[in-house]
Tab-separated table of N, CA, C and O in Angstrom:
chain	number	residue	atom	x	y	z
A	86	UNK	N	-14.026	-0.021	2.734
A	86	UNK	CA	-13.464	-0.529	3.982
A	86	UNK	C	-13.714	0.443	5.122
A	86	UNK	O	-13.708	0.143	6.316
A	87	UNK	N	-13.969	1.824	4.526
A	87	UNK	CA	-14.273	2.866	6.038
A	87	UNK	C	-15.191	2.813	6.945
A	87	UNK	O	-15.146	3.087	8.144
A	88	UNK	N	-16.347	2.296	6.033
A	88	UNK	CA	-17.313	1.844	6.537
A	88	UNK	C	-17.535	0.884	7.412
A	88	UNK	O	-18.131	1.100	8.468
A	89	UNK	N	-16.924	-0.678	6.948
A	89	UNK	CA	-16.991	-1.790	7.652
A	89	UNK	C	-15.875	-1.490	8.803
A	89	UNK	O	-16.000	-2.166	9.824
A	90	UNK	N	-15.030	-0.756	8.768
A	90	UNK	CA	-14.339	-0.087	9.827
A	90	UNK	C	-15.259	0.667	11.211
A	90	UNK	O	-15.142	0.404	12.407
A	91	UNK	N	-16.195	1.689	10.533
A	91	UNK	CA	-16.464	2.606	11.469
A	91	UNK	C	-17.763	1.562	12.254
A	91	UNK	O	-17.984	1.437	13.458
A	92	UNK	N	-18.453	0.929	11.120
A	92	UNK	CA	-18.783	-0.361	12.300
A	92	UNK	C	-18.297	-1.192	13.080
A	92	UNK	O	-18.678	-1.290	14.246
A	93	UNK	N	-17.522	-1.807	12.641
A	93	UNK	CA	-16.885	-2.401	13.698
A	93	UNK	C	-16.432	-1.999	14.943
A	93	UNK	O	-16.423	-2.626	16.003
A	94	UNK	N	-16.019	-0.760	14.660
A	94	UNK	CA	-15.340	0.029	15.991
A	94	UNK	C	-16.328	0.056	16.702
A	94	UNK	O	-16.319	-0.601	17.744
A	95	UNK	N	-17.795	1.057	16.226
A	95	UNK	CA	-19.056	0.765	16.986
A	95	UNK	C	-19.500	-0.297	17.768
A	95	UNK	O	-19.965	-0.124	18.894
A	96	UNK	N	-19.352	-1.691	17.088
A	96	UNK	CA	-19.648	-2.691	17.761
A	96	UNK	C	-18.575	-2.947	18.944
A	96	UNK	O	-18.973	-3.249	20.069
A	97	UNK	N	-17.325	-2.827	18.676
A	97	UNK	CA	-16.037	-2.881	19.342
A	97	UNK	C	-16.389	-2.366	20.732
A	97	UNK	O	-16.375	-3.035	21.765
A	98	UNK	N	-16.736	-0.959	20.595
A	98	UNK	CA	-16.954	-0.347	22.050
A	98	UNK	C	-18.342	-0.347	22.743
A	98	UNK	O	-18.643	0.379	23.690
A	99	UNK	N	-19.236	-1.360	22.078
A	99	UNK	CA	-20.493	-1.617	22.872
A	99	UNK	C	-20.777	-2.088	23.708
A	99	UNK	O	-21.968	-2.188	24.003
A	100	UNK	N	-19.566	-2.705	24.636
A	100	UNK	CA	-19.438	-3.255	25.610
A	100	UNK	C	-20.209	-5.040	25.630
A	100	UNK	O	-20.168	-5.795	26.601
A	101	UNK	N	-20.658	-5.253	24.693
A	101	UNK	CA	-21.460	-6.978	25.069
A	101	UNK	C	-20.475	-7.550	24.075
A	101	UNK	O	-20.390	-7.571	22.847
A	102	UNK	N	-19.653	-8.078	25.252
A	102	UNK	CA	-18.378	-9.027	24.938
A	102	UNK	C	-18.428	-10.175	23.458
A	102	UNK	O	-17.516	-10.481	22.691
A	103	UNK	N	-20.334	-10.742	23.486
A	103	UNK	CA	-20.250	-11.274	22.457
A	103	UNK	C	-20.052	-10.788	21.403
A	103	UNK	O	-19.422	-11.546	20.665
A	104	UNK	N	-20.332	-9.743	20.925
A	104	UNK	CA	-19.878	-9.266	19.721
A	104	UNK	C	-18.643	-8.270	19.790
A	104	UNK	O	-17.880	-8.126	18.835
A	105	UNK	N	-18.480	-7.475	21.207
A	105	UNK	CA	-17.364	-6.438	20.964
A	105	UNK	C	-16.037	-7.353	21.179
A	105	UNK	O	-15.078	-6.619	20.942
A	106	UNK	N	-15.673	-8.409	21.463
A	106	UNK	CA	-14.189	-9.310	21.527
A	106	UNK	C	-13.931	-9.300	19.960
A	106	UNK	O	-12.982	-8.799	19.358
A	107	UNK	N	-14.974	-9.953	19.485
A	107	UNK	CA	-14.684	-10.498	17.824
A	107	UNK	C	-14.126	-9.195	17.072
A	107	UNK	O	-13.009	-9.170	16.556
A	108	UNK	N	-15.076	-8.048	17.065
A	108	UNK	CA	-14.989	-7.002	16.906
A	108	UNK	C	-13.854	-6.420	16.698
A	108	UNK	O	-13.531	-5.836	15.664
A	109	UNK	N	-13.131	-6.574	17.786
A	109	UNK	CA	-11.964	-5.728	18.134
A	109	UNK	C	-11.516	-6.644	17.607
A	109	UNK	O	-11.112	-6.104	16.578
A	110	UNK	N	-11.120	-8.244	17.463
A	110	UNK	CA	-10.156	-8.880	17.033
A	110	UNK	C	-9.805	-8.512	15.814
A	110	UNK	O	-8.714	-8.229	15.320
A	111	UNK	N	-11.099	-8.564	15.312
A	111	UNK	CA	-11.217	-8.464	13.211
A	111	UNK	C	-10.199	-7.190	12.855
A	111	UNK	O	-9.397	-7.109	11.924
A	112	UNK	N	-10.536	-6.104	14.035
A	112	UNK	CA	-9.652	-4.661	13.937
A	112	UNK	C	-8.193	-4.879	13.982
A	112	UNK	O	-7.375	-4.239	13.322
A	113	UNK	N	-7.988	-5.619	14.625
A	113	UNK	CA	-6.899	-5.999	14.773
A	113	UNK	C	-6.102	-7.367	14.035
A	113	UNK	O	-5.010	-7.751	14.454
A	114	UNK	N	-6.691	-7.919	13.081
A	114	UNK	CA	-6.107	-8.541	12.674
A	114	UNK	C	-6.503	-9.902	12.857
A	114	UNK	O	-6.405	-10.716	11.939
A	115	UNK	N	-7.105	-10.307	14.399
A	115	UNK	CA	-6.717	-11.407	14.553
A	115	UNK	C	-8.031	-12.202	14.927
A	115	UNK	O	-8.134	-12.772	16.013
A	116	UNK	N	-8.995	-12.210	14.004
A	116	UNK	CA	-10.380	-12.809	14.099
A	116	UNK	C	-11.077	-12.999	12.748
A	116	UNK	O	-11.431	-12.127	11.954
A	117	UNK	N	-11.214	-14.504	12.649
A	117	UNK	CA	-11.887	-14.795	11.014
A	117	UNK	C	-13.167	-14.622	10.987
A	117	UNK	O	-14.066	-14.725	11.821
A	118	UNK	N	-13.086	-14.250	9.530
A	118	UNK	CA	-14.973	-13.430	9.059
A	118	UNK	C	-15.501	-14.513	9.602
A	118	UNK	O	-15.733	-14.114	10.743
A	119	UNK	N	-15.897	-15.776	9.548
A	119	UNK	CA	-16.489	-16.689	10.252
A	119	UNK	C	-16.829	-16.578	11.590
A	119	UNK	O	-17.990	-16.613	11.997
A	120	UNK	N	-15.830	-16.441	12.295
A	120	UNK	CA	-15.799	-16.254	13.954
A	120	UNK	C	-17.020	-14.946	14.049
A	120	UNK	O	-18.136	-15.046	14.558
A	121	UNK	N	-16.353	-13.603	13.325
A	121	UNK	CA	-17.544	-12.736	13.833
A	121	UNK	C	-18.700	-12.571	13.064
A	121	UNK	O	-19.339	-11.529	13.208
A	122	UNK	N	-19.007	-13.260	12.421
A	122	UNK	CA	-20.495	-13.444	11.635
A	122	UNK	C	-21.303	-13.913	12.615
A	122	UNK	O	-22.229	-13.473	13.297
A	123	UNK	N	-20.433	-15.376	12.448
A	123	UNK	CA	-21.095	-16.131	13.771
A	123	UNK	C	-21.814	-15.275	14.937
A	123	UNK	O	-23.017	-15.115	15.139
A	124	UNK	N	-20.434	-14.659	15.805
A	124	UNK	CA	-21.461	-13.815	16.815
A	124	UNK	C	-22.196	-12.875	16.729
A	124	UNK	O	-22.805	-12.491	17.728
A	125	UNK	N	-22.326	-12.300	15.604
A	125	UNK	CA	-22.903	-11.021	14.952
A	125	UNK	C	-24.261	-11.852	15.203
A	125	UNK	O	-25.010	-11.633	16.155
A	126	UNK	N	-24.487	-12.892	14.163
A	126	UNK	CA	-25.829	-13.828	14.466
A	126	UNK	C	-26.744	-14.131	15.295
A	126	UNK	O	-27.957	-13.922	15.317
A	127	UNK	N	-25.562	-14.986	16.426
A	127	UNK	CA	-26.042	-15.050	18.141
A	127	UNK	C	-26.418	-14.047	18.215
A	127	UNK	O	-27.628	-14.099	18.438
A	128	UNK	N	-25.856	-12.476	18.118
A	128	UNK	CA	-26.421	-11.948	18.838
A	128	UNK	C	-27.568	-11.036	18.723
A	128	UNK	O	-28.160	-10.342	19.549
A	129	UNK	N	-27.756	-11.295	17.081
A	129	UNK	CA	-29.510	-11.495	16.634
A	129	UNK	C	-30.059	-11.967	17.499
A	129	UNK	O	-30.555	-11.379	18.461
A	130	UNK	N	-30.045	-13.475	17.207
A	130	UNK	CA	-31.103	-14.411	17.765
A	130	UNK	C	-31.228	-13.976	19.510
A	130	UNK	O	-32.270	-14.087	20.156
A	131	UNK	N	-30.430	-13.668	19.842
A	131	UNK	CA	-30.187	-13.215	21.647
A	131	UNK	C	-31.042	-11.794	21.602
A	131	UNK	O	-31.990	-11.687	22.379
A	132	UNK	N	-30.842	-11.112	21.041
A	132	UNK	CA	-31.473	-9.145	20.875
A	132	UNK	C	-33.202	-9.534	20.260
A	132	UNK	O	-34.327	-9.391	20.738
A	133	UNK	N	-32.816	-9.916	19.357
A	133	UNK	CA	-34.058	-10.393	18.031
A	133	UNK	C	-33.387	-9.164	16.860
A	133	UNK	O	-33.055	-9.353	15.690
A	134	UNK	N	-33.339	-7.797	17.727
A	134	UNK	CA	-33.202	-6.636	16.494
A	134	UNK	C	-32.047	-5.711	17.036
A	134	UNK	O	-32.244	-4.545	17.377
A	135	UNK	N	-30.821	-6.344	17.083
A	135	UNK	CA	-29.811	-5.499	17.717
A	135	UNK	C	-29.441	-4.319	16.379
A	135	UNK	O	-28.246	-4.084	16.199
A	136	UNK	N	-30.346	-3.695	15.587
A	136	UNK	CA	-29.837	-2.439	14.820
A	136	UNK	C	-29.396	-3.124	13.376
A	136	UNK	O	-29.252	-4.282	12.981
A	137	UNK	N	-29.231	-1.552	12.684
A	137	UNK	CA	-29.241	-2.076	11.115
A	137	UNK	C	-27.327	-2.441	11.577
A	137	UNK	O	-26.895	-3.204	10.713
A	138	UNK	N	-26.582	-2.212	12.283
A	138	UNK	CA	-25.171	-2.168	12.204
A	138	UNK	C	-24.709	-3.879	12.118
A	138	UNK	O	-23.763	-4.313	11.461
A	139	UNK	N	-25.631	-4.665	12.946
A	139	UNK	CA	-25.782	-5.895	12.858
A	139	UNK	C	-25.621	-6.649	12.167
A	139	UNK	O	-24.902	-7.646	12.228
A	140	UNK	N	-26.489	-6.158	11.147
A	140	UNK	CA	-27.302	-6.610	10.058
A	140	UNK	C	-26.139	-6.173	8.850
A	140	UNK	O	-25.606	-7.100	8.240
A	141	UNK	N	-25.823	-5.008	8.576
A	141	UNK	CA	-24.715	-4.531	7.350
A	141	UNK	C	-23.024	-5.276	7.452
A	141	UNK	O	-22.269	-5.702	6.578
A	142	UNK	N	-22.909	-5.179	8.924
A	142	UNK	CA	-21.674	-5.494	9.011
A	142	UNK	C	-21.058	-6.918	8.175
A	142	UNK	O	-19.900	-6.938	7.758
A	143	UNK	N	-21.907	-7.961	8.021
A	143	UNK	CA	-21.616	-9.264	7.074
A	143	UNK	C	-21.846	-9.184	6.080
A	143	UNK	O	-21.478	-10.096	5.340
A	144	UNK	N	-22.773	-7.751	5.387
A	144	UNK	CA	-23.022	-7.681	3.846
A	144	UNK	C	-21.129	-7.017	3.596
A	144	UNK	O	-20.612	-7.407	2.549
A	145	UNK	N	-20.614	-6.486	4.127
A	145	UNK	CA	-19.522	-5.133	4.167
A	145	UNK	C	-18.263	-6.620	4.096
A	145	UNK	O	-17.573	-6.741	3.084
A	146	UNK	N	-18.123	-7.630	5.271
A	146	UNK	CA	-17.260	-8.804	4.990
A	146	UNK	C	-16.410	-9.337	4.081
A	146	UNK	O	-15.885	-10.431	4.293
């Protein structure tokens, strides 16, 4: 869990709302693995290669 933690936080404070809202929600309690997969995704397809943190954070889920 430290892990999928210390990502998230990463993503949390990256400032691109699509993924850092969900982000912070999940930290907090109040955002389903669904919701931020989802934008984790978008924001593939939007980047093409937004980093391996992207990419691990839904294997870690």
């Amino acid at each position: 869990m430290g892990e999928l933690r210390s990502i998230l936080e990463r993503i949390a404070a990256s400032g691109w709302d699509l993924t850092a809202v969900p982000a912070r929600q999940r930290l907090d309690g109040n955002c389903e693995k669904r919701t931020l997969v989802s934008a984790i995704q978008q924001a593939e397809r939007e980047c093409g290669s937004c980093g391996p943190l992207y990419r691990r954070a839904p294997e870690l889920l």
